[in-house]
Amino acid sequence: METDRNVLGGDLEECGLDPVTGFFRDGCCSTGPEDLGSHTVCAVMTAEFLAHQESVGNDLTTPRPGLGFAGLKPGDRWCVVAARWLQAYHAGVAAPVVLASTHRRALETVPLEVLRAHAVDVPPDLSSLG
């Protein structure tokens, strides 16, 4: 089985376990054919991003116990749908991104330079960003 890769070309790193994120609820922004939304951007939730998502019909804060979802709060790391993250970017409320935990499939929707501009895990050697 091929290892999932991140947008920097390295192994995909864990996004978050508290709460457990990912389309497969494995803590990673792994994806596959069944992930039609492409939950591939590892984002750090902010109040502005969460409010924007709710305003466009994507309520990420309301708990849904039946689905094992406690609701998100600022500071949580969550694998968000690439198109939803890009929508927030265009609205000026993009959440910070953890590049090492963002799946390379996100690049089908969001340009790397846009993700880089919102990165919270920039390595010391910027040349490694490609």
mmCIF file with all atom_site columns, C-alpha atoms in Angstrom:
data_model
loop_
_atom_site.group_PDB
_atom_site.id
_atom_site.type_symbol
_atom_site.label_atom_id
_atom_site.label_alt_id
_atom_site.label_comp_id
_atom_site.label_asym_id
_atom_site.label_entity_id
_atom_site.label_seq_id
_atom_site.pdbx_PDB_ins_code
_atom_site.Cartn_x
_atom_site.Cartn_y
_atom_site.Cartn_z
_atom_site.occupancy
_atom_site.B_iso_or_equiv
_atom_site.pdbx_formal_charge
_atom_site.auth_seq_id
_atom_site.auth_comp_id
_atom_site.auth_asym_id
_atom_site.auth_atom_id
_atom_site.pdbx_PDB_model_num
ATOM 1   C CA . MET A 1 1   ? 0.000   0.000  0.000  1.00 0.00 ? 1   MET A CA 1
ATOM 2   C CA . GLU A 1 2   ? 1.338   3.418  -0.951 1.00 0.00 ? 2   GLU A CA 1
ATOM 3   C CA . THR A 1 3   ? 2.011   5.870  1.868  1.00 0.00 ? 3   THR A CA 1
ATOM 4   C CA . ASP A 1 4   ? -0.171  8.975  1.807  1.00 0.00 ? 4   ASP A CA 1
ATOM 5   C CA . ARG A 1 5   ? 1.857   12.064 0.892  1.00 0.00 ? 5   ARG A CA 1
ATOM 6   C CA . ASN A 1 6   ? 1.470   15.639 2.080  1.00 0.00 ? 6   ASN A CA 1
ATOM 7   C CA . VAL A 1 7   ? 1.569   18.832 0.009  1.00 0.00 ? 7   VAL A CA 1
ATOM 8   C CA . LEU A 1 8   ? 5.315   19.120 0.687  1.00 0.00 ? 8   LEU A CA 1
ATOM 9   C CA . GLY A 1 9   ? 5.997   15.665 -0.795 1.00 0.00 ? 9   GLY A CA 1
ATOM 10  C CA . GLY A 1 10  ? 6.706   13.945 2.525  1.00 0.00 ? 10  GLY A CA 1
ATOM 11  C CA . ASP A 1 11  ? 4.770   11.346 4.474  1.00 0.00 ? 11  ASP A CA 1
ATOM 12  C CA . LEU A 1 12  ? 1.374   12.598 5.604  1.00 0.00 ? 12  LEU A CA 1
ATOM 13  C CA . GLU A 1 13  ? 1.555   13.450 9.299  1.00 0.00 ? 13  GLU A CA 1
ATOM 14  C CA . GLU A 1 14  ? -1.238  13.204 11.854 1.00 0.00 ? 14  GLU A CA 1
ATOM 15  C CA . CYS A 1 15  ? -3.621  16.157 11.947 1.00 0.00 ? 15  CYS A CA 1
ATOM 16  C CA . GLY A 1 16  ? -5.443  15.643 15.235 1.00 0.00 ? 16  GLY A CA 1
ATOM 17  C CA . LEU A 1 17  ? -6.632  13.107 17.788 1.00 0.00 ? 17  LEU A CA 1
ATOM 18  C CA . ASP A 1 18  ? -8.501  15.406 20.187 1.00 0.00 ? 18  ASP A CA 1
ATOM 19  C CA . PRO A 1 19  ? -10.986 15.436 18.597 1.00 0.00 ? 19  PRO A CA 1
ATOM 20  C CA . VAL A 1 20  ? -10.200 12.549 16.253 1.00 0.00 ? 20  VAL A CA 1
ATOM 21  C CA . THR A 1 21  ? -10.319 13.954 12.740 1.00 0.00 ? 21  THR A CA 1
ATOM 22  C CA . GLY A 1 22  ? -10.122 12.672 9.200  1.00 0.00 ? 22  GLY A CA 1
ATOM 23  C CA . PHE A 1 23  ? -12.606 11.231 6.764  1.00 0.00 ? 23  PHE A CA 1
ATOM 24  C CA . PHE A 1 24  ? -11.675 7.797  8.118  1.00 0.00 ? 24  PHE A CA 1
ATOM 25  C CA . ARG A 1 25  ? -11.537 9.114  11.736 1.00 0.00 ? 25  ARG A CA 1
ATOM 26  C CA . ASP A 1 26  ? -7.933  7.986  12.043 1.00 0.00 ? 26  ASP A CA 1
ATOM 27  C CA . GLY A 1 27  ? -6.433  11.366 12.966 1.00 0.00 ? 27  GLY A CA 1
ATOM 28  C CA . CYS A 1 28  ? -5.053  11.949 9.462  1.00 0.00 ? 28  CYS A CA 1
ATOM 29  C CA . CYS A 1 29  ? -6.326  13.770 6.383  1.00 0.00 ? 29  CYS A CA 1
ATOM 30  C CA . SER A 1 30  ? -6.100  10.550 4.367  1.00 0.00 ? 30  SER A CA 1
ATOM 31  C CA . THR A 1 31  ? -8.458  10.273 1.436  1.00 0.00 ? 31  THR A CA 1
ATOM 32  C CA . GLY A 1 32  ? -9.764  7.799  -1.058 1.00 0.00 ? 32  GLY A CA 1
ATOM 33  C CA . PRO A 1 33  ? -12.445 7.348  -3.721 1.00 0.00 ? 33  PRO A CA 1
ATOM 34  C CA . GLU A 1 34  ? -15.209 7.291  -1.091 1.00 0.00 ? 34  GLU A CA 1
ATOM 35  C CA . ASP A 1 35  ? -14.153 10.739 0.211  1.00 0.00 ? 35  ASP A CA 1
ATOM 36  C CA . LEU A 1 36  ? -16.156 12.713 -2.326 1.00 0.00 ? 36  LEU A CA 1
ATOM 37  C CA . GLY A 1 37  ? -15.647 15.978 -0.419 1.00 0.00 ? 37  GLY A CA 1
ATOM 38  C CA . SER A 1 38  ? -11.845 15.667 -0.257 1.00 0.00 ? 38  SER A CA 1
ATOM 39  C CA . HIS A 1 39  ? -11.357 16.192 3.505  1.00 0.00 ? 39  HIS A CA 1
ATOM 40  C CA . THR A 1 40  ? -7.684  16.873 2.878  1.00 0.00 ? 40  THR A CA 1
ATOM 41  C CA . VAL A 1 41  ? -6.752  20.248 4.433  1.00 0.00 ? 41  VAL A CA 1
ATOM 42  C CA . CYS A 1 42  ? -5.507  20.056 8.024  1.00 0.00 ? 42  CYS A CA 1
ATOM 43  C CA . ALA A 1 43  ? -6.753  23.343 9.438  1.00 0.00 ? 43  ALA A CA 1
ATOM 44  C CA . VAL A 1 44  ? -6.501  24.900 12.879 1.00 0.00 ? 44  VAL A CA 1
ATOM 45  C CA . MET A 1 45  ? -9.962  26.152 13.735 1.00 0.00 ? 45  MET A CA 1
ATOM 46  C CA . THR A 1 46  ? -10.484 29.850 14.428 1.00 0.00 ? 46  THR A CA 1
ATOM 47  C CA . ALA A 1 47  ? -13.667 31.565 15.592 1.00 0.00 ? 47  ALA A CA 1
ATOM 48  C CA . GLU A 1 48  ? -13.843 33.423 12.259 1.00 0.00 ? 48  GLU A CA 1
ATOM 49  C CA . PHE A 1 49  ? -13.478 30.268 10.180 1.00 0.00 ? 49  PHE A CA 1
ATOM 50  C CA . LEU A 1 50  ? -16.084 28.392 12.243 1.00 0.00 ? 50  LEU A CA 1
ATOM 51  C CA . ALA A 1 51  ? -18.549 31.303 12.017 1.00 0.00 ? 51  ALA A CA 1
ATOM 52  C CA . HIS A 1 52  ? -18.034 31.524 8.261  1.00 0.00 ? 52  HIS A CA 1
ATOM 53  C CA . GLN A 1 53  ? -18.572 27.810 7.806  1.00 0.00 ? 53  GLN A CA 1
ATOM 54  C CA . GLU A 1 54  ? -21.806 27.983 9.785  1.00 0.00 ? 54  GLU A CA 1
ATOM 55  C CA . SER A 1 55  ? -22.960 30.945 7.656  1.00 0.00 ? 55  SER A CA 1
ATOM 56  C CA . VAL A 1 56  ? -22.547 28.863 4.492  1.00 0.00 ? 56  VAL A CA 1
ATOM 57  C CA . GLY A 1 57  ? -24.368 25.858 5.915  1.00 0.00 ? 57  GLY A CA 1
ATOM 58  C CA . ASN A 1 58  ? -21.419 23.856 7.251  1.00 0.00 ? 58  ASN A CA 1
ATOM 59  C CA . ASP A 1 59  ? -21.994 23.858 11.022 1.00 0.00 ? 59  ASP A CA 1
ATOM 60  C CA . LEU A 1 60  ? -18.857 22.468 12.629 1.00 0.00 ? 60  LEU A CA 1
ATOM 61  C CA . THR A 1 61  ? -19.563 23.642 16.184 1.00 0.00 ? 61  THR A CA 1
ATOM 62  C CA . THR A 1 62  ? -22.816 21.902 17.090 1.00 0.00 ? 62  THR A CA 1
ATOM 63  C CA . PRO A 1 63  ? -22.271 18.540 18.794 1.00 0.00 ? 63  PRO A CA 1
ATOM 64  C CA . ARG A 1 64  ? -23.810 15.522 17.064 1.00 0.00 ? 64  ARG A CA 1
ATOM 65  C CA . PRO A 1 65  ? -23.506 12.717 19.645 1.00 0.00 ? 65  PRO A CA 1
ATOM 66  C CA . GLY A 1 66  ? -25.191 10.199 17.355 1.00 0.00 ? 66  GLY A CA 1
ATOM 67  C CA . LEU A 1 67  ? -22.310 10.631 14.922 1.00 0.00 ? 67  LEU A CA 1
ATOM 68  C CA . GLY A 1 68  ? -19.638 10.717 17.631 1.00 0.00 ? 68  GLY A CA 1
ATOM 69  C CA . PHE A 1 69  ? -19.000 14.408 16.921 1.00 0.00 ? 69  PHE A CA 1
ATOM 70  C CA . ALA A 1 70  ? -18.519 16.716 19.906 1.00 0.00 ? 70  ALA A CA 1
ATOM 71  C CA . GLY A 1 71  ? -18.395 19.928 17.861 1.00 0.00 ? 71  GLY A CA 1
ATOM 72  C CA . LEU A 1 72  ? -15.289 21.982 17.142 1.00 0.00 ? 72  LEU A CA 1
ATOM 73  C CA . LYS A 1 73  ? -13.861 24.996 18.932 1.00 0.00 ? 73  LYS A CA 1
ATOM 74  C CA . PRO A 1 74  ? -11.034 27.420 18.123 1.00 0.00 ? 74  PRO A CA 1
ATOM 75  C CA . GLY A 1 75  ? -7.675  25.695 18.367 1.00 0.00 ? 75  GLY A CA 1
ATOM 76  C CA . ASP A 1 76  ? -8.929  22.262 17.282 1.00 0.00 ? 76  ASP A CA 1
ATOM 77  C CA . ARG A 1 77  ? -7.161  20.724 14.297 1.00 0.00 ? 77  ARG A CA 1
ATOM 78  C CA . TRP A 1 78  ? -9.566  19.275 11.739 1.00 0.00 ? 78  TRP A CA 1
ATOM 79  C CA . CYS A 1 79  ? -9.408  17.827 8.235  1.00 0.00 ? 79  CYS A CA 1
ATOM 80  C CA . VAL A 1 80  ? -11.660 20.142 6.269  1.00 0.00 ? 80  VAL A CA 1
ATOM 81  C CA . VAL A 1 81  ? -12.993 19.840 2.739  1.00 0.00 ? 81  VAL A CA 1
ATOM 82  C CA . ALA A 1 82  ? -10.524 21.563 0.406  1.00 0.00 ? 82  ALA A CA 1
ATOM 83  C CA . ALA A 1 83  ? -13.265 23.464 -1.434 1.00 0.00 ? 83  ALA A CA 1
ATOM 84  C CA . ARG A 1 84  ? -14.740 24.711 1.882  1.00 0.00 ? 84  ARG A CA 1
ATOM 85  C CA . TRP A 1 85  ? -11.306 25.924 3.011  1.00 0.00 ? 85  TRP A CA 1
ATOM 86  C CA . LEU A 1 86  ? -10.840 27.710 -0.331 1.00 0.00 ? 86  LEU A CA 1
ATOM 87  C CA . GLN A 1 87  ? -14.290 29.265 0.043  1.00 0.00 ? 87  GLN A CA 1
ATOM 88  C CA . ALA A 1 88  ? -13.245 30.663 3.442  1.00 0.00 ? 88  ALA A CA 1
ATOM 89  C CA . TYR A 1 89  ? -9.966  31.887 1.925  1.00 0.00 ? 89  TYR A CA 1
ATOM 90  C CA . HIS A 1 90  ? -11.882 33.863 -0.712 1.00 0.00 ? 90  HIS A CA 1
ATOM 91  C CA . ALA A 1 91  ? -14.042 35.321 2.086  1.00 0.00 ? 91  ALA A CA 1
ATOM 92  C CA . GLY A 1 92  ? -10.915 36.445 3.966  1.00 0.00 ? 92  GLY A CA 1
ATOM 93  C CA . VAL A 1 93  ? -11.303 34.021 6.890  1.00 0.00 ? 93  VAL A CA 1
ATOM 94  C CA . ALA A 1 94  ? -9.064  31.092 5.961  1.00 0.00 ? 94  ALA A CA 1
ATOM 95  C CA . ALA A 1 95  ? -8.005  28.949 8.891  1.00 0.00 ? 95  ALA A CA 1
ATOM 96  C CA . PRO A 1 96  ? -4.287  28.326 9.476  1.00 0.00 ? 96  PRO A CA 1
ATOM 97  C CA . VAL A 1 97  ? -3.018  25.181 7.731  1.00 0.00 ? 97  VAL A CA 1
ATOM 98  C CA . VAL A 1 98  ? -0.658  22.441 8.900  1.00 0.00 ? 98  VAL A CA 1
ATOM 99  C CA . LEU A 1 99  ? 1.161   21.650 5.647  1.00 0.00 ? 99  LEU A CA 1
ATOM 100 C CA . ALA A 1 100 ? 2.789   18.418 6.813  1.00 0.00 ? 100 ALA A CA 1
ATOM 101 C CA . SER A 1 101 ? -0.678  17.093 7.675  1.00 0.00 ? 101 SER A CA 1
ATOM 102 C CA . THR A 1 102 ? -2.460  18.337 4.536  1.00 0.00 ? 102 THR A CA 1
ATOM 103 C CA . HIS A 1 103 ? -2.907  15.613 1.912  1.00 0.00 ? 103 HIS A CA 1
ATOM 104 C CA . ARG A 1 104 ? -1.446  16.267 -1.525 1.00 0.00 ? 104 ARG A CA 1
ATOM 105 C CA . ARG A 1 105 ? -4.897  15.773 -3.059 1.00 0.00 ? 105 ARG A CA 1
ATOM 106 C CA . ALA A 1 106 ? -5.777  19.224 -1.638 1.00 0.00 ? 106 ALA A CA 1
ATOM 107 C CA . LEU A 1 107 ? -3.581  20.659 -4.406 1.00 0.00 ? 107 LEU A CA 1
ATOM 108 C CA . GLU A 1 108 ? -6.259  19.636 -6.914 1.00 0.00 ? 108 GLU A CA 1
ATOM 109 C CA . THR A 1 109 ? -8.372  22.427 -5.376 1.00 0.00 ? 109 THR A CA 1
ATOM 110 C CA . VAL A 1 110 ? -6.059  24.840 -3.547 1.00 0.00 ? 110 VAL A CA 1
ATOM 111 C CA . PRO A 1 111 ? -2.753  26.149 -4.974 1.00 0.00 ? 111 PRO A CA 1
ATOM 112 C CA . LEU A 1 112 ? 0.308   25.394 -2.830 1.00 0.00 ? 112 LEU A CA 1
ATOM 113 C CA . GLU A 1 113 ? 1.240   29.088 -2.617 1.00 0.00 ? 113 GLU A CA 1
ATOM 114 C CA . VAL A 1 114 ? -2.169  29.824 -1.059 1.00 0.00 ? 114 VAL A CA 1
ATOM 115 C CA . LEU A 1 115 ? -1.717  27.052 1.505  1.00 0.00 ? 115 LEU A CA 1
ATOM 116 C CA . ARG A 1 116 ? 1.838   28.235 2.237  1.00 0.00 ? 116 ARG A CA 1
ATOM 117 C CA . ALA A 1 117 ? 0.565   31.756 2.950  1.00 0.00 ? 117 ALA A CA 1
ATOM 118 C CA . HIS A 1 118 ? -1.580  30.307 5.763  1.00 0.00 ? 118 HIS A CA 1
ATOM 119 C CA . ALA A 1 119 ? 0.899   27.715 7.040  1.00 0.00 ? 119 ALA A CA 1
ATOM 120 C CA . VAL A 1 120 ? 1.529   27.381 10.758 1.00 0.00 ? 120 VAL A CA 1
ATOM 121 C CA . ASP A 1 121 ? 4.250   24.751 10.425 1.00 0.00 ? 121 ASP A CA 1
ATOM 122 C CA . VAL A 1 122 ? 6.776   26.427 8.162  1.00 0.00 ? 122 VAL A CA 1
ATOM 123 C CA . PRO A 1 123 ? 10.121  24.576 8.295  1.00 0.00 ? 123 PRO A CA 1
ATOM 124 C CA . PRO A 1 124 ? 13.328  26.507 9.069  1.00 0.00 ? 124 PRO A CA 1
ATOM 125 C CA . ASP A 1 125 ? 14.693  25.839 5.550  1.00 0.00 ? 125 ASP A CA 1
ATOM 126 C CA . LEU A 1 126 ? 12.135  27.423 3.211  1.00 0.00 ? 126 LEU A CA 1
ATOM 127 C CA . SER A 1 127 ? 13.806  25.852 0.163  1.00 0.00 ? 127 SER A CA 1
ATOM 128 C CA . SER A 1 128 ? 12.280  22.547 1.267  1.00 0.00 ? 128 SER A CA 1
ATOM 129 C CA . LEU A 1 129 ? 8.847   23.952 0.419  1.00 0.00 ? 129 LEU A CA 1
ATOM 130 C CA . GLY A 1 130 ? 9.600   23.604 -3.283 1.00 0.00 ? 130 GLY A CA 1
#
